[in-house]
Amino acid sequence: MNRLLLLALFGLLAASAVIAFGQAPLWLWLGTRGVWNAIALGGCVLAAAAFRPGEYLWWAWALNAISFALPLLWQLSGGIPEAVTRGPITGLATVVIASQVVVNAAGVAGAALFTFAFLRSGLLPGAGSRARTAGIVCAAAVICLVLGVPTLFLDLEPGPPVARLTSLLSLGGDATCFVVATPLVLIALELRGGALAATWWLLAASDLGWLAYDTTDALLGGEGSRRAEVIVFAVSLAMFGAGLSHRRAVRAAGAGAV
Amino acid sequence: MDSPLSLPDQIAARLSPYLGPNTARNAVRLCARRALDKDGTALAAADLPGLTQALRPMLRTLVGETTTEHLLRDLLSLGKS
């Protein structure tokens, strides 16, 4: 990523944090979320375009693109009405739940494809050190328990059924994503020193970010949810970086330019 | 002037900017063993077509078909220099 673009994105992240922590009007808030979703989606589309449609990692990027495109559609349509999330599971609420299922399934499938890419290529991650592999897997399990279990209990507390169900779906998807994505760290370590390593590091960071968001959102709740969304902005930035770095690595390899 | 690097090291050096030095060396060693039944340190120019065939699925997964073909052509040219 060139320095100017990186500087602009971090500037935007700082401005978005100010909006999230301040008393910004709803339109500005929805616009900020939409912009970050569009940035992440753009990264996924750019990466997918570096591959031929139907290629293995084209699917991985396409699935990730779906997981950012659907929330963007909701934001463009003015957001999910609060009456829907607080009401019974009927009508529009079922569409909201179905889209949450699709978003999470696409995210998990995308992460899984990135994990299996290395295995599919015939190379085993972490082959160099069993202690390192075991350490990373243990650390991932601890993070998952520390972040996931309290969120699960908070989600199980009484509340509107639609909000609880979408929150549980989100937690389930993000926790699965994180577990599936743990080998991404091992793969990034194996690729260290190569242009492809940045992609796998950023994907792993993005998956950890989603789990951290679920916990922060559940703990802060209500008005605090806006502040928690700063993590989503950072996740979107990581996803954009992953997409762009993958595209650049693929193109550089094709041109022999790295 | 002859390259001071052996052929397997030259192949790994061409892959290293993308896969990193560790994985590039591993890939050459694994593919040499699987496709040619040789260890990765004793390869000759005549082994290049077999080795590139073995590297193709791995590279195609990580960088796509177009880029893979470019990289493999580059590797095959090592045998002509």
Tab-separated table of N, CA, C and O in Angstrom, chain A residues 134-226:
chain	number	residue	atom	x	y	z
A	134	ALA	N	1.657	-25.356	18.581
A	134	ALA	CA	0.842	-25.614	19.769
A	134	ALA	C	0.601	-24.311	20.526
A	134	ALA	O	-0.513	-24.064	21.005
A	135	GLY	N	1.614	-23.460	20.622
A	135	GLY	CA	1.497	-22.183	21.326
A	135	GLY	C	0.450	-21.293	20.685
A	135	GLY	O	-0.387	-20.703	21.382
A	136	ILE	N	0.471	-21.216	19.368
A	136	ILE	CA	-0.478	-20.346	18.665
A	136	ILE	C	-1.904	-20.884	18.793
A	136	ILE	O	-2.847	-20.127	19.039
A	137	VAL	N	-2.056	-22.209	18.681
A	137	VAL	CA	-3.395	-22.804	18.799
A	137	VAL	C	-3.943	-22.586	20.212
A	137	VAL	O	-5.117	-22.229	20.397
A	138	CYS	N	-3.077	-22.749	21.243
A	138	CYS	CA	-3.511	-22.533	22.637
A	138	CYS	C	-3.907	-21.071	22.841
A	138	CYS	O	-4.932	-20.778	23.465
A	139	ALA	N	-3.080	-20.156	22.331
A	139	ALA	CA	-3.378	-18.718	22.475
A	139	ALA	C	-4.723	-18.395	21.828
A	139	ALA	O	-5.529	-17.654	22.397
A	140	ALA	N	-4.984	-18.995	20.669
A	140	ALA	CA	-6.250	-18.749	19.961
A	140	ALA	C	-7.425	-19.268	20.778
A	140	ALA	O	-8.466	-18.604	20.882
A	141	ALA	N	-7.260	-20.458	21.380
A	141	ALA	CA	-8.343	-21.041	22.186
A	141	ALA	C	-8.632	-20.151	23.392
A	141	ALA	O	-9.800	-19.901	23.725
A	142	VAL	N	-7.572	-19.640	24.040
A	142	VAL	CA	-7.754	-18.775	25.209
A	142	VAL	C	-8.472	-17.481	24.803
A	142	VAL	O	-9.430	-17.056	25.456
A	143	ILE	N	-8.027	-16.869	23.697
A	143	ILE	CA	-8.654	-15.624	23.226
A	143	ILE	C	-10.135	-15.875	22.928
A	143	ILE	O	-11.008	-15.094	23.295
A	144	CYS	N	-10.409	-17.002	22.278
A	144	CYS	CA	-11.781	-17.341	21.898
A	144	CYS	C	-12.657	-17.494	23.147
A	144	CYS	O	-13.780	-17.000	23.188
A	145	LEU	N	-12.116	-18.166	24.186
A	145	LEU	CA	-12.889	-18.365	25.414
A	145	LEU	C	-13.081	-17.049	26.163
A	145	LEU	O	-14.176	-16.725	26.597
A	146	VAL	N	-11.982	-16.278	26.281
A	146	VAL	CA	-12.035	-15.019	27.037
A	146	VAL	C	-12.998	-14.029	26.378
A	146	VAL	O	-13.777	-13.358	27.054
A	147	LEU	N	-12.959	-13.950	25.059
A	147	LEU	CA	-13.821	-12.990	24.360
A	147	LEU	C	-15.209	-13.551	24.072
A	147	LEU	O	-16.202	-12.834	24.135
A	148	GLY	N	-15.271	-14.839	23.758
A	148	GLY	CA	-16.533	-15.427	23.295
A	148	GLY	C	-17.512	-15.769	24.407
A	148	GLY	O	-18.709	-15.483	24.291
A	149	VAL	N	-17.012	-16.345	25.515
A	149	VAL	CA	-17.934	-16.838	26.562
A	149	VAL	C	-18.722	-15.703	27.231
A	149	VAL	O	-19.956	-15.796	27.342
A	150	PRO	N	-18.056	-14.601	27.667
A	150	PRO	CA	-18.859	-13.519	28.278
A	150	PRO	C	-19.910	-12.971	27.313
A	150	PRO	O	-21.037	-12.666	27.715
A	151	THR	N	-19.538	-12.868	26.027
A	151	THR	CA	-20.484	-12.350	25.034
A	151	THR	C	-21.680	-13.288	24.917
A	151	THR	O	-22.827	-12.836	24.816
A	152	LEU	N	-21.398	-14.583	24.940
A	152	LEU	CA	-22.467	-15.580	24.833
A	152	LEU	C	-23.465	-15.412	25.980
A	152	LEU	O	-24.677	-15.410	25.779
A	153	PHE	N	-22.944	-15.247	27.217
A	153	PHE	CA	-23.832	-15.082	28.375
A	153	PHE	C	-24.663	-13.804	28.255
A	153	PHE	O	-25.839	-13.794	28.572
A	154	LEU	N	-24.015	-12.719	27.781
A	154	LEU	CA	-24.750	-11.452	27.626
A	154	LEU	C	-25.840	-11.583	26.564
A	154	LEU	O	-26.935	-11.060	26.713
A	155	ASP	N	-25.525	-12.339	25.494
A	155	ASP	CA	-26.502	-12.524	24.418
A	155	ASP	C	-27.685	-13.380	24.857
A	155	ASP	O	-28.775	-13.292	24.292
A	156	LEU	N	-27.441	-14.257	25.851
A	156	LEU	CA	-28.505	-15.160	26.303
A	156	LEU	C	-29.439	-14.502	27.313
A	156	LEU	O	-30.472	-15.063	27.674
A	157	GLU	N	-29.068	-13.286	27.770
A	157	GLU	CA	-29.937	-12.576	28.714
A	157	GLU	C	-31.246	-12.193	28.018
A	157	GLU	O	-31.272	-12.023	26.791
A	158	PRO	N	-32.356	-12.039	28.800
A	158	PRO	CA	-33.636	-11.697	28.163
A	158	PRO	C	-33.542	-10.412	27.359
A	158	PRO	O	-32.848	-9.478	27.737
A	159	GLY	N	-34.234	-10.394	26.225
A	159	GLY	CA	-34.226	-9.202	25.361
A	159	GLY	C	-35.074	-9.478	24.144
A	159	GLY	O	-35.644	-10.566	24.005
A	160	PRO	N	-35.161	-8.502	23.219
A	160	PRO	CA	-35.953	-8.722	22.004
A	160	PRO	C	-35.408	-9.916	21.219
A	160	PRO	O	-34.193	-10.007	21.031
A	161	PRO	N	-36.298	-10.839	20.782
A	161	PRO	CA	-35.812	-12.074	20.137
A	161	PRO	C	-34.982	-11.840	18.875
A	161	PRO	O	-33.993	-12.533	18.662
A	162	VAL	N	-35.375	-10.865	18.042
A	162	VAL	CA	-34.635	-10.630	16.792
A	162	VAL	C	-33.221	-10.151	17.104
A	162	VAL	O	-32.242	-10.649	16.545
A	163	ALA	N	-33.108	-9.188	18.033
A	163	ALA	CA	-31.794	-8.653	18.398
A	163	ALA	C	-30.916	-9.748	18.986
A	163	ALA	O	-29.721	-9.849	18.672
A	164	ARG	N	-31.516	-10.603	19.845
A	164	ARG	CA	-30.732	-11.688	20.473
A	164	ARG	C	-30.272	-12.691	19.429
A	164	ARG	O	-29.132	-13.146	19.439
A	165	LEU	N	-31.190	-13.044	18.538
A	165	LEU	CA	-30.865	-14.049	17.523
A	165	LEU	C	-29.769	-13.546	16.563
A	165	LEU	O	-28.809	-14.269	16.271
A	166	THR	N	-29.893	-12.291	16.107
A	166	THR	CA	-28.877	-11.763	15.181
A	166	THR	C	-27.534	-11.634	15.895
A	166	THR	O	-26.480	-11.886	15.317
A	167	SER	N	-27.576	-11.265	17.178
A	167	SER	CA	-26.342	-11.142	17.944
A	167	SER	C	-25.682	-12.520	18.121
A	167	SER	O	-24.466	-12.665	17.996
A	168	LEU	N	-26.515	-13.534	18.421
A	168	LEU	CA	-25.983	-14.899	18.577
A	168	LEU	C	-25.398	-15.416	17.258
A	168	LEU	O	-24.339	-16.049	17.241
A	169	LEU	N	-26.118	-15.134	16.158
A	169	LEU	CA	-25.623	-15.555	14.834
A	169	LEU	C	-24.274	-14.902	14.544
A	169	LEU	O	-23.338	-15.541	14.052
A	170	SER	N	-24.195	-13.611	14.893
A	170	SER	CA	-22.958	-12.867	14.657
A	170	SER	C	-21.819	-13.450	15.485
A	170	SER	O	-20.712	-13.675	14.988
A	171	LEU	N	-22.104	-13.709	16.770
A	171	LEU	CA	-21.068	-14.273	17.650
A	171	LEU	C	-20.635	-15.650	17.147
A	171	LEU	O	-19.436	-15.949	17.064
A	172	GLY	N	-21.639	-16.492	16.786
A	172	GLY	CA	-21.321	-17.835	16.285
A	172	GLY	C	-20.435	-17.762	15.051
A	172	GLY	O	-19.422	-18.465	14.949
A	173	GLY	N	-20.822	-16.890	14.116
A	173	GLY	CA	-20.048	-16.737	12.884
A	173	GLY	C	-18.641	-16.229	13.155
A	173	GLY	O	-17.662	-16.778	12.645
A	174	ASP	N	-18.549	-15.206	14.007
A	174	ASP	CA	-17.236	-14.607	14.263
A	174	ASP	C	-16.326	-15.552	15.043
A	174	ASP	O	-15.115	-15.615	14.791
A	175	ALA	N	-16.909	-16.287	16.015
A	175	ALA	CA	-16.089	-17.237	16.786
A	175	ALA	C	-15.599	-18.364	15.869
A	175	ALA	O	-14.428	-18.753	15.910
A	176	THR	N	-16.493	-18.878	15.006
A	176	THR	CA	-16.100	-19.942	14.072
A	176	THR	C	-15.018	-19.424	13.123
A	176	THR	O	-14.030	-20.099	12.853
A	177	CYS	N	-15.245	-18.205	12.662
A	177	CYS	CA	-14.286	-17.565	11.758
A	177	CYS	C	-12.905	-17.501	12.409
A	177	CYS	O	-11.889	-17.790	11.793
A	178	PHE	N	-12.915	-17.121	13.690
A	178	PHE	CA	-11.652	-16.963	14.402
A	178	PHE	C	-10.957	-18.315	14.576
A	178	PHE	O	-9.751	-18.430	14.374
A	179	VAL	N	-11.741	-19.340	14.940
A	179	VAL	CA	-11.156	-20.677	15.125
A	179	VAL	C	-10.625	-21.201	13.793
A	179	VAL	O	-9.498	-21.694	13.699
A	180	VAL	N	-11.453	-21.061	12.760
A	180	VAL	CA	-11.041	-21.514	11.428
A	180	VAL	C	-9.800	-20.743	10.973
A	180	VAL	O	-8.913	-21.274	10.301
A	181	ALA	N	-9.765	-19.473	11.398
A	181	ALA	CA	-8.704	-18.596	10.895
A	181	ALA	C	-7.406	-18.675	11.685
A	181	ALA	O	-6.408	-18.072	11.280
A	182	THR	N	-7.407	-19.414	12.796
A	182	THR	CA	-6.169	-19.491	13.584
A	182	THR	C	-4.975	-19.954	12.745
A	182	THR	O	-3.888	-19.376	12.851
A	183	PRO	N	-5.176	-20.955	11.882
A	183	PRO	CA	-4.032	-21.359	11.046
A	183	PRO	C	-3.538	-20.245	10.119
A	183	PRO	O	-2.440	-20.348	9.582
A	184	LEU	N	-4.356	-19.192	9.940
A	184	LEU	CA	-3.897	-18.078	9.085
A	184	LEU	C	-2.595	-17.488	9.636
A	184	LEU	O	-1.715	-17.087	8.881
A	185	VAL	N	-2.493	-17.464	10.970
A	185	VAL	CA	-1.275	-16.935	11.602
A	185	VAL	C	-0.086	-17.856	11.272
A	185	VAL	O	1.005	-17.386	10.939
A	186	LEU	N	-0.350	-19.173	11.354
A	186	LEU	CA	0.718	-20.142	11.048
A	186	LEU	C	1.157	-19.996	9.587
A	186	LEU	O	2.346	-20.060	9.266
A	187	ILE	N	0.179	-19.791	8.713
A	187	ILE	CA	0.486	-19.643	7.289
A	187	ILE	C	1.280	-18.357	7.053
A	187	ILE	O	2.271	-18.350	6.322
A	188	ALA	N	0.851	-17.273	7.724
A	188	ALA	CA	1.571	-15.998	7.579
A	188	ALA	C	3.020	-16.155	8.034
A	188	ALA	O	3.940	-15.603	7.411
A	189	LEU	N	3.218	-16.933	9.104
A	189	LEU	CA	4.593	-17.155	9.586
A	189	LEU	C	5.411	-17.937	8.560
A	189	LEU	O	6.583	-17.665	8.347
A	190	GLU	N	4.745	-18.934	7.941
A	190	GLU	CA	5.447	-19.726	6.923
A	190	GLU	C	5.823	-18.866	5.712
A	190	GLU	O	6.847	-19.090	5.078
A	191	LEU	N	4.961	-17.894	5.408
A	191	LEU	CA	5.189	-17.052	4.219
A	191	LEU	C	6.061	-15.830	4.528
A	191	LEU	O	6.277	-14.997	3.649
A	192	ARG	N	6.552	-15.723	5.774
A	192	ARG	CA	7.281	-14.502	6.167
A	192	ARG	C	8.464	-14.246	5.230
A	192	ARG	O	9.150	-15.179	4.802
A	193	GLY	N	8.608	-12.982	4.913
A	193	GLY	CA	9.671	-12.611	3.969
A	193	GLY	C	9.158	-12.563	2.546
A	193	GLY	O	9.827	-12.053	1.656
A	194	GLY	N	7.932	-13.063	2.323
A	194	GLY	CA	7.333	-13.048	0.986
A	194	GLY	C	6.189	-12.051	0.914
A	194	GLY	O	5.606	-11.689	1.946
A	195	ALA	N	5.861	-11.627	-0.298
A	195	ALA	CA	4.822	-10.607	-0.480
A	195	ALA	C	3.440	-11.112	-0.045
A	195	ALA	O	2.574	-10.308	0.306
A	196	LEU	N	3.232	-12.436	-0.070
A	196	LEU	CA	1.909	-12.961	0.290
A	196	LEU	C	1.658	-12.968	1.797
A	196	LEU	O	0.517	-13.082	2.235
A	197	ALA	N	2.718	-12.849	2.613
A	197	ALA	CA	2.555	-12.932	4.071
A	197	ALA	C	1.613	-11.847	4.587
A	197	ALA	O	0.762	-12.107	5.452
A	198	ALA	N	1.729	-10.621	4.045
A	198	ALA	CA	0.912	-9.496	4.527
A	198	ALA	C	-0.575	-9.826	4.420
A	198	ALA	O	-1.362	-9.503	5.316
A	199	THR	N	-0.961	-10.504	3.337
A	199	THR	CA	-2.374	-10.842	3.133
A	199	THR	C	-2.883	-11.721	4.270
A	199	THR	O	-3.930	-11.456	4.860
A	200	TRP	N	-2.104	-12.760	4.605
A	200	TRP	CA	-2.567	-13.701	5.630
A	200	TRP	C	-2.526	-13.063	7.025
A	200	TRP	O	-3.398	-13.324	7.846
A	201	TRP	N	-1.536	-12.200	7.295
A	201	TRP	CA	-1.492	-11.483	8.581
A	201	TRP	C	-2.729	-10.611	8.730
A	201	TRP	O	-3.381	-10.594	9.779
A	202	LEU	N	-3.053	-9.853	7.676
A	202	LEU	CA	-4.179	-8.913	7.756
A	202	LEU	C	-5.516	-9.649	7.859
A	202	LEU	O	-6.433	-9.194	8.549
A	203	LEU	N	-5.627	-10.809	7.196
A	203	LEU	CA	-6.854	-11.600	7.306
A	203	LEU	C	-7.029	-12.111	8.737
A	203	LEU	O	-8.134	-12.084	9.292
A	204	ALA	N	-5.921	-12.567	9.337
A	204	ALA	CA	-5.984	-13.053	10.726
A	204	ALA	C	-6.372	-11.907	11.655
A	204	ALA	O	-7.205	-12.079	12.561
A	205	ALA	N	-5.791	-10.712	11.441
A	205	ALA	CA	-6.106	-9.549	12.275
A	205	ALA	C	-7.579	-9.185	12.137
A	205	ALA	O	-8.250	-8.853	13.126
A	206	SER	N	-8.096	-9.286	10.929
A	206	SER	CA	-9.489	-8.945	10.698
A	206	SER	C	-10.417	-9.921	11.439
A	206	SER	O	-11.409	-9.507	12.046
A	207	ASP	N	-10.086	-11.212	11.424
A	207	ASP	CA	-10.922	-12.196	12.119
A	207	ASP	C	-10.894	-11.994	13.634
A	207	ASP	O	-11.918	-12.130	14.309
A	208	LEU	N	-9.708	-11.679	14.166
A	208	LEU	CA	-9.609	-11.401	15.604
A	208	LEU	C	-10.430	-10.150	15.933
A	208	LEU	O	-11.111	-10.094	16.964
A	209	GLY	N	-10.384	-9.172	15.035
A	209	GLY	CA	-11.130	-7.926	15.229
A	209	GLY	C	-12.633	-8.162	15.347
A	209	GLY	O	-13.296	-7.568	16.192
A	210	TRP	N	-13.175	-9.056	14.515
A	210	TRP	CA	-14.619	-9.329	14.575
A	210	TRP	C	-15.018	-9.881	15.932
A	210	TRP	O	-16.039	-9.502	16.505
A	211	LEU	N	-14.209	-10.804	16.466
A	211	LEU	CA	-14.517	-11.395	17.770
A	211	LEU	C	-14.425	-10.322	18.858
A	211	LEU	O	-15.268	-10.259	19.757
A	212	ALA	N	-13.402	-9.462	18.768
A	212	ALA	CA	-13.235	-8.375	19.751
A	212	ALA	C	-14.421	-7.413	19.668
A	212	ALA	O	-14.896	-6.915	20.692
A	213	TYR	N	-14.928	-7.208	18.466
A	213	TYR	CA	-16.083	-6.312	18.296
A	213	TYR	C	-17.316	-6.877	18.994
A	213	TYR	O	-18.019	-6.160	19.716
A	214	ASP	N	-17.569	-8.186	18.792
A	214	ASP	CA	-18.742	-8.807	19.425
A	214	ASP	C	-18.719	-8.600	20.928
A	214	ASP	O	-19.732	-8.252	21.541
A	215	THR	N	-17.542	-8.838	21.529
A	215	THR	CA	-17.426	-8.719	22.987
A	215	THR	C	-17.620	-7.269	23.419
A	215	THR	O	-18.382	-6.988	24.349
A	216	THR	N	-16.934	-6.344	22.747
A	216	THR	CA	-17.026	-4.929	23.121
A	216	THR	C	-18.461	-4.437	22.963
A	216	THR	O	-18.986	-3.728	23.831
A	217	ASP	N	-19.101	-4.834	21.861
A	217	ASP	CA	-20.478	-4.410	21.596
A	217	ASP	C	-21.412	-4.922	22.689
A	217	ASP	O	-22.255	-4.177	23.195
A	218	ALA	N	-21.234	-6.200	23.067
A	218	ALA	CA	-22.111	-6.784	24.091
A	218	ALA	C	-21.860	-6.125	25.452
A	218	ALA	O	-22.805	-5.895	26.214
A	219	LEU	N	-20.609	-5.814	25.758
A	219	LEU	CA	-20.280	-5.220	27.053
A	219	LEU	C	-20.760	-3.767	27.145
A	219	LEU	O	-21.287	-3.354	28.172
A	220	LEU	N	-20.554	-3.007	26.069
A	220	LEU	CA	-20.939	-1.589	26.105
A	220	LEU	C	-22.448	-1.422	25.951
A	220	LEU	O	-23.069	-0.641	26.669
A	221	GLY	N	-23.027	-2.180	25.005
A	221	GLY	CA	-24.476	-2.157	24.773
A	221	GLY	C	-25.035	-0.771	24.467
A	221	GLY	O	-24.316	0.226	24.550
A	222	GLY	N	-26.289	-0.691	24.094
A	222	GLY	CA	-27.007	0.570	23.874
A	222	GLY	C	-26.216	1.601	23.086
A	222	GLY	O	-25.733	1.323	21.989
A	223	GLU	N	-26.076	2.795	23.666
A	223	GLU	CA	-25.363	3.898	23.002
A	223	GLU	C	-23.885	3.566	22.801
A	223	GLU	O	-23.246	4.062	21.878
A	224	GLY	N	-23.353	2.720	23.681
A	224	GLY	CA	-21.930	2.336	23.606
A	224	GLY	C	-21.608	1.546	22.353
A	224	GLY	O	-20.440	1.447	21.957
A	225	SER	N	-22.660	0.976	21.725
A	225	SER	CA	-22.452	0.176	20.510
A	225	SER	C	-21.756	0.984	19.423
A	225	SER	O	-20.978	0.450	18.644
A	226	ARG	N	-22.056	2.281	19.388
A	226	ARG	CA	-21.432	3.142	18.380
A	226	ARG	C	-19.916	3.154	18.549
A	226	ARG	O	-19.174	3.117	17.581
